């Protein structure tokens, strides 16, 4: 389904990462992939996964470090000459700001959370634009807390709301060039990033009890939806946030 497509996947920390679930499915459908790792500490956890998937490119990328994004996209330009899809699956907020009230968040913490979790997607979209001369697909990861108040999600709620709005605006701006933009909103998953949320185990249990499916989704299910969006079957869609949460978002 995706044979010959070339894409960048950002956000793999380990085998439990949502980005890894996407990478596995995209590769299984035939895509060529480039995978990034955050830093030298993360590399030993990511590189073996990338090598097992036969990734064409394995690169260091810290979106907080000036120049890293530009270097990564220039490497893609030199190696592939084009880009067909991008998966952005990174988010961060300083612990002290994440665990506090939204109205108490520091200016520095809010700016950092927005930079890593939202602005980096917009910057990647800008850099990908010139590599997607024949169109392409951009996908990022959101969460139900962007739309409704979720206990202990705190500052990440407004940040993810900004991310979903960015998806809609980017889809409008890039649509004439054949570039489609989406957010996927999985239910709560036991990832390294999610472990920073206070009382996360309680959130997991709540999701299991309330979701119509009576279970959590897994990263493979998110990966299959990502592959659908990247593939031609979704050609008539753009600007949407797609929920992959066992129906949880439909329950009051």
GROMACS .gro file of C-alpha atoms in nm:
model
  252
    1UNK     CA    1   0.000   0.000   0.000
    2UNK     CA    2   0.284   0.240   0.080
    3UNK     CA    3   0.566   0.093  -0.128
    4UNK     CA    4   0.800   0.368  -0.243
    5UNK     CA    5   0.667   0.628   0.003
    6UNK     CA    6   0.934   0.794   0.214
    7UNK     CA    7   0.863   0.937   0.557
    8UNK     CA    8   1.014   1.083   0.872
    9UNK     CA    9   0.903   0.952   1.212
   10UNK     CA   10   0.984   1.164   1.517
   11UNK     CA   11   0.916   1.058   1.875
   12UNK     CA   12   1.033   0.701   1.930
   13UNK     CA   13   1.173   0.658   2.282
   14UNK     CA   14   1.127   0.281   2.319
   15UNK     CA   15   0.913  -0.008   2.196
   16UNK     CA   16   0.610   0.128   2.384
   17UNK     CA   17   0.609   0.464   2.204
   18UNK     CA   18   0.314   0.560   1.986
   19UNK     CA   19   0.566   0.665   1.721
   20UNK     CA   20   0.710   0.313   1.723
   21UNK     CA   21   0.364   0.163   1.667
   22UNK     CA   22   0.329   0.393   1.367
   23UNK     CA   23   0.676   0.308   1.237
   24UNK     CA   24   0.607  -0.066   1.254
   25UNK     CA   25   0.284  -0.039   1.055
   26UNK     CA   26   0.416   0.211   0.801
   27UNK     CA   27   0.715  -0.012   0.737
   28UNK     CA   28   0.496  -0.323   0.717
   29UNK     CA   29   0.296  -0.155   0.441
   30UNK     CA   30   0.615  -0.092   0.245
   31UNK     CA   31   0.718   0.264   0.333
   32UNK     CA   32   1.082   0.369   0.358
   33UNK     CA   33   1.136   0.544   0.689
   34UNK     CA   34   1.374   0.781   0.864
   35UNK     CA   35   1.377   0.762   1.245
   36UNK     CA   36   1.512   1.010   1.497
   37UNK     CA   37   1.633   0.982   1.855
   38UNK     CA   38   1.643   1.263   2.109
   39UNK     CA   39   2.004   1.248   2.232
   40UNK     CA   40   2.297   1.020   2.309
   41UNK     CA   41   2.119   0.883   2.617
   42UNK     CA   42   1.820   0.780   2.407
   43UNK     CA   43   2.018   0.641   2.114
   44UNK     CA   44   2.085   0.293   2.261
   45UNK     CA   45   1.708   0.247   2.312
   46UNK     CA   46   1.606   0.373   1.967
   47UNK     CA   47   1.880   0.263   1.728
   48UNK     CA   48   1.817  -0.114   1.766
   49UNK     CA   49   1.446  -0.059   1.696
   50UNK     CA   50   1.526   0.153   1.390
   51UNK     CA   51   1.776  -0.101   1.261
   52UNK     CA   52   1.528  -0.386   1.309
   53UNK     CA   53   1.284  -0.189   1.092
   54UNK     CA   54   1.558  -0.136   0.833
   55UNK     CA   55   1.525   0.243   0.858
   56UNK     CA   56   1.702   0.425   0.575
   57UNK     CA   57   1.806   0.708   0.805
   58UNK     CA   58   1.868   0.720   1.181
   59UNK     CA   59   1.931   1.074   1.305
   60UNK     CA   60   1.967   1.272   1.626
   61UNK     CA   61   1.694   1.533   1.663
   62UNK     CA   62   1.622   1.756   1.961
   63UNK     CA   63   1.367   2.017   1.854
   64UNK     CA   64   1.479   2.237   2.144
   65UNK     CA   65   1.831   2.255   2.002
   66UNK     CA   66   1.874   2.531   1.741
   67UNK     CA   67   1.955   2.394   1.399
   68UNK     CA   68   1.868   2.029   1.467
   69UNK     CA   69   1.546   2.039   1.265
   70UNK     CA   70   1.711   2.208   0.971
   71UNK     CA   71   1.997   1.958   0.975
   72UNK     CA   72   1.758   1.661   0.979
   73UNK     CA   73   1.557   1.789   0.683
   74UNK     CA   74   1.871   1.874   0.489
   75UNK     CA   75   1.990   1.517   0.543
   76UNK     CA   76   1.660   1.392   0.404
   77UNK     CA   77   1.694   1.626   0.107
   78UNK     CA   78   2.041   1.493   0.029
   79UNK     CA   79   1.949   1.125   0.075
   80UNK     CA   80   1.599   1.109  -0.070
   81UNK     CA   81   1.538   1.437  -0.247
   82UNK     CA   82   1.176   1.433  -0.131
   83UNK     CA   83   0.944   1.348   0.158
   84UNK     CA   84   0.601   1.187   0.132
   85UNK     CA   85   0.491   1.185   0.494
   86UNK     CA   86   0.584   1.298   0.843
   87UNK     CA   87   0.479   1.161   1.182
   88UNK     CA   88   0.526   1.403   1.475
   89UNK     CA   89   0.478   1.231   1.810
   90UNK     CA   90   0.658   1.442   2.070
   91UNK     CA   91   0.537   1.644   2.366
   92UNK     CA   92   0.696   1.789   2.678
   93UNK     CA   93   0.622   2.017   2.972
   94UNK     CA   94   0.847   2.080   3.274
   95UNK     CA   95   0.735   1.858   3.561
   96UNK     CA   96   0.666   2.145   3.800
   97UNK     CA   97   0.439   2.313   3.544
   98UNK     CA   98   0.270   1.991   3.432
   99UNK     CA   99   0.178   1.902   3.790
  100UNK     CA  100   0.045   2.246   3.878
  101UNK     CA  101  -0.272   2.434   3.794
  102UNK     CA  102  -0.300   2.582   3.446
  103UNK     CA  103  -0.333   2.933   3.589
  104UNK     CA  104  -0.011   2.883   3.786
  105UNK     CA  105   0.204   2.775   3.492
  106UNK     CA  106   0.524   2.973   3.449
  107UNK     CA  107   0.586   3.172   3.134
  108UNK     CA  108   0.901   2.971   3.073
  109UNK     CA  109   0.726   2.636   3.124
  110UNK     CA  110   0.435   2.730   2.900
  111UNK     CA  111   0.670   2.851   2.628
  112UNK     CA  112   0.875   2.531   2.646
  113UNK     CA  113   0.567   2.309   2.631
  114UNK     CA  114   0.436   2.500   2.330
  115UNK     CA  115   0.774   2.496   2.156
  116UNK     CA  116   0.828   2.121   2.183
  117UNK     CA  117   0.468   2.002   2.155
  118UNK     CA  118   0.317   2.244   1.902
  119UNK     CA  119   0.557   2.486   1.734
  120UNK     CA  120   0.793   2.203   1.638
  121UNK     CA  121   0.512   2.050   1.430
  122UNK     CA  122   0.457   2.378   1.248
  123UNK     CA  123   0.829   2.414   1.185
  124UNK     CA  124   0.845   2.058   1.051
  125UNK     CA  125   0.551   2.137   0.824
  126UNK     CA  126   0.739   2.438   0.687
  127UNK     CA  127   1.055   2.236   0.627
  128UNK     CA  128   0.860   1.945   0.476
  129UNK     CA  129   0.670   2.175   0.239
  130UNK     CA  130   0.963   2.215   0.000
  131UNK     CA  131   1.021   1.838  -0.004
  132UNK     CA  132   0.658   1.756  -0.082
  133UNK     CA  133   0.644   1.888  -0.437
  134UNK     CA  134   0.397   1.615  -0.535
  135UNK     CA  135   0.192   1.637  -0.216
  136UNK     CA  136   0.226   1.458   0.114
  137UNK     CA  137   0.078   1.389   0.457
  138UNK     CA  138   0.163   1.536   0.797
  139UNK     CA  139   0.041   1.359   1.112
  140UNK     CA  140   0.073   1.464   1.476
  141UNK     CA  141  -0.055   1.318   1.804
  142UNK     CA  142  -0.309   1.488   2.028
  143UNK     CA  143  -0.528   1.382   2.322
  144UNK     CA  144  -0.887   1.417   2.443
  145UNK     CA  145  -0.766   1.675   2.699
  146UNK     CA  146  -0.744   1.924   2.412
  147UNK     CA  147  -1.123   1.933   2.392
  148UNK     CA  148  -1.242   1.851   2.746
  149UNK     CA  149  -1.095   1.902   3.092
  150UNK     CA  150  -0.912   1.587   3.201
  151UNK     CA  151  -0.791   1.562   3.559
  152UNK     CA  152  -0.414   1.612   3.597
  153UNK     CA  153  -0.360   1.677   3.226
  154UNK     CA  154  -0.327   2.043   3.320
  155UNK     CA  155  -0.117   2.267   3.091
  156UNK     CA  156  -0.097   2.003   2.820
  157UNK     CA  157  -0.469   2.059   2.755
  158UNK     CA  158  -0.424   2.412   2.619
  159UNK     CA  159  -0.106   2.305   2.440
  160UNK     CA  160  -0.279   2.017   2.259
  161UNK     CA  161  -0.574   2.244   2.179
  162UNK     CA  162  -0.326   2.477   2.008
  163UNK     CA  163  -0.181   2.178   1.824
  164UNK     CA  164  -0.522   2.072   1.691
  165UNK     CA  165  -0.595   2.429   1.579
  166UNK     CA  166  -0.255   2.433   1.408
  167UNK     CA  167  -0.351   2.118   1.218
  168UNK     CA  168  -0.662   2.289   1.081
  169UNK     CA  169  -0.478   2.604   0.977
  170UNK     CA  170  -0.186   2.413   0.825
  171UNK     CA  171  -0.430   2.194   0.632
  172UNK     CA  172  -0.590   2.506   0.487
  173UNK     CA  173  -0.258   2.665   0.395
  174UNK     CA  174  -0.097   2.354   0.249
  175UNK     CA  175  -0.404   2.202   0.084
  176UNK     CA  176  -0.348   2.376  -0.252
  177UNK     CA  177  -0.010   2.200  -0.269
  178UNK     CA  178  -0.164   1.859  -0.213
  179UNK     CA  179  -0.033   1.834   0.143
  180UNK     CA  180  -0.285   1.693   0.389
  181UNK     CA  181  -0.259   1.742   0.766
  182UNK     CA  182  -0.406   1.537   1.051
  183UNK     CA  183  -0.402   1.484   1.426
  184UNK     CA  184  -0.461   1.143   1.580
  185UNK     CA  185  -0.602   1.144   1.933
  186UNK     CA  186  -0.536   0.810   2.103
  187UNK     CA  187  -0.681   0.714   2.436
  188UNK     CA  188  -0.444   0.701   2.734
  189UNK     CA  189  -0.152   0.468   2.664
  190UNK     CA  190   0.126   0.356   2.894
  191UNK     CA  191   0.408   0.540   2.722
  192UNK     CA  192   0.717   0.702   2.869
  193UNK     CA  193   0.579   1.049   2.798
  194UNK     CA  194   0.245   0.975   2.966
  195UNK     CA  195   0.416   0.853   3.282
  196UNK     CA  196   0.489   1.215   3.372
  197UNK     CA  197   0.117   1.286   3.425
  198UNK     CA  198   0.016   1.274   3.791
  199UNK     CA  199  -0.210   0.982   3.891
  200UNK     CA  200  -0.184   0.839   3.541
  201UNK     CA  201  -0.275   0.488   3.658
  202UNK     CA  202  -0.612   0.623   3.772
  203UNK     CA  203  -0.665   0.778   3.429
  204UNK     CA  204  -0.592   0.441   3.270
  205UNK     CA  205  -0.846   0.263   3.489
  206UNK     CA  206  -1.108   0.528   3.422
  207UNK     CA  207  -1.058   0.486   3.048
  208UNK     CA  208  -1.100   0.109   3.072
  209UNK     CA  209  -1.424   0.145   3.267
  210UNK     CA  210  -1.584   0.422   3.060
  211UNK     CA  211  -1.481   0.341   2.703
  212UNK     CA  212  -1.750   0.157   2.505
  213UNK     CA  213  -1.479  -0.090   2.399
  214UNK     CA  214  -1.409  -0.155   2.770
  215UNK     CA  215  -1.035  -0.158   2.705
  216UNK     CA  216  -0.740   0.055   2.609
  217UNK     CA  217  -0.626   0.079   2.250
  218UNK     CA  218  -0.269  -0.020   2.168
  219UNK     CA  219   0.005   0.140   1.962
  220UNK     CA  220  -0.056  -0.102   1.673
  221UNK     CA  221  -0.414   0.027   1.639
  222UNK     CA  222  -0.286   0.384   1.630
  223UNK     CA  223  -0.026   0.277   1.375
  224UNK     CA  224  -0.288   0.131   1.144
  225UNK     CA  225  -0.486   0.456   1.147
  226UNK     CA  226  -0.166   0.646   1.075
  227UNK     CA  227  -0.096   0.417   0.776
  228UNK     CA  228  -0.452   0.476   0.651
  229UNK     CA  229  -0.401   0.852   0.663
  230UNK     CA  230  -0.069   0.830   0.481
  231UNK     CA  231  -0.219   0.603   0.216
  232UNK     CA  232  -0.439   0.695  -0.076
  233UNK     CA  233  -0.762   0.576   0.088
  234UNK     CA  234  -0.778   0.899   0.289
  235UNK     CA  235  -0.725   1.126  -0.014
  236UNK     CA  236  -1.052   1.310   0.043
  237UNK     CA  237  -0.969   1.406   0.402
  238UNK     CA  238  -0.758   1.677   0.565
  239UNK     CA  239  -0.754   1.898   0.874
  240UNK     CA  240  -0.923   1.639   1.096
  241UNK     CA  241  -0.852   1.504   1.442
  242UNK     CA  242  -0.923   1.131   1.443
  243UNK     CA  243  -0.995   0.960   1.775
  244UNK     CA  244  -0.849   0.615   1.834
  245UNK     CA  245  -0.966   0.557   2.190
  246UNK     CA  246  -1.220   0.280   2.189
  247UNK     CA  247  -1.501   0.538   2.176
  248UNK     CA  248  -1.404   0.703   2.507
  249UNK     CA  249  -1.445   1.056   2.372
  250UNK     CA  250  -1.812   0.986   2.299
  251UNK     CA  251  -1.897   0.911   2.662
  252UNK     CA  252  -2.007   1.201   2.882
   0.00000   0.00000   0.00000
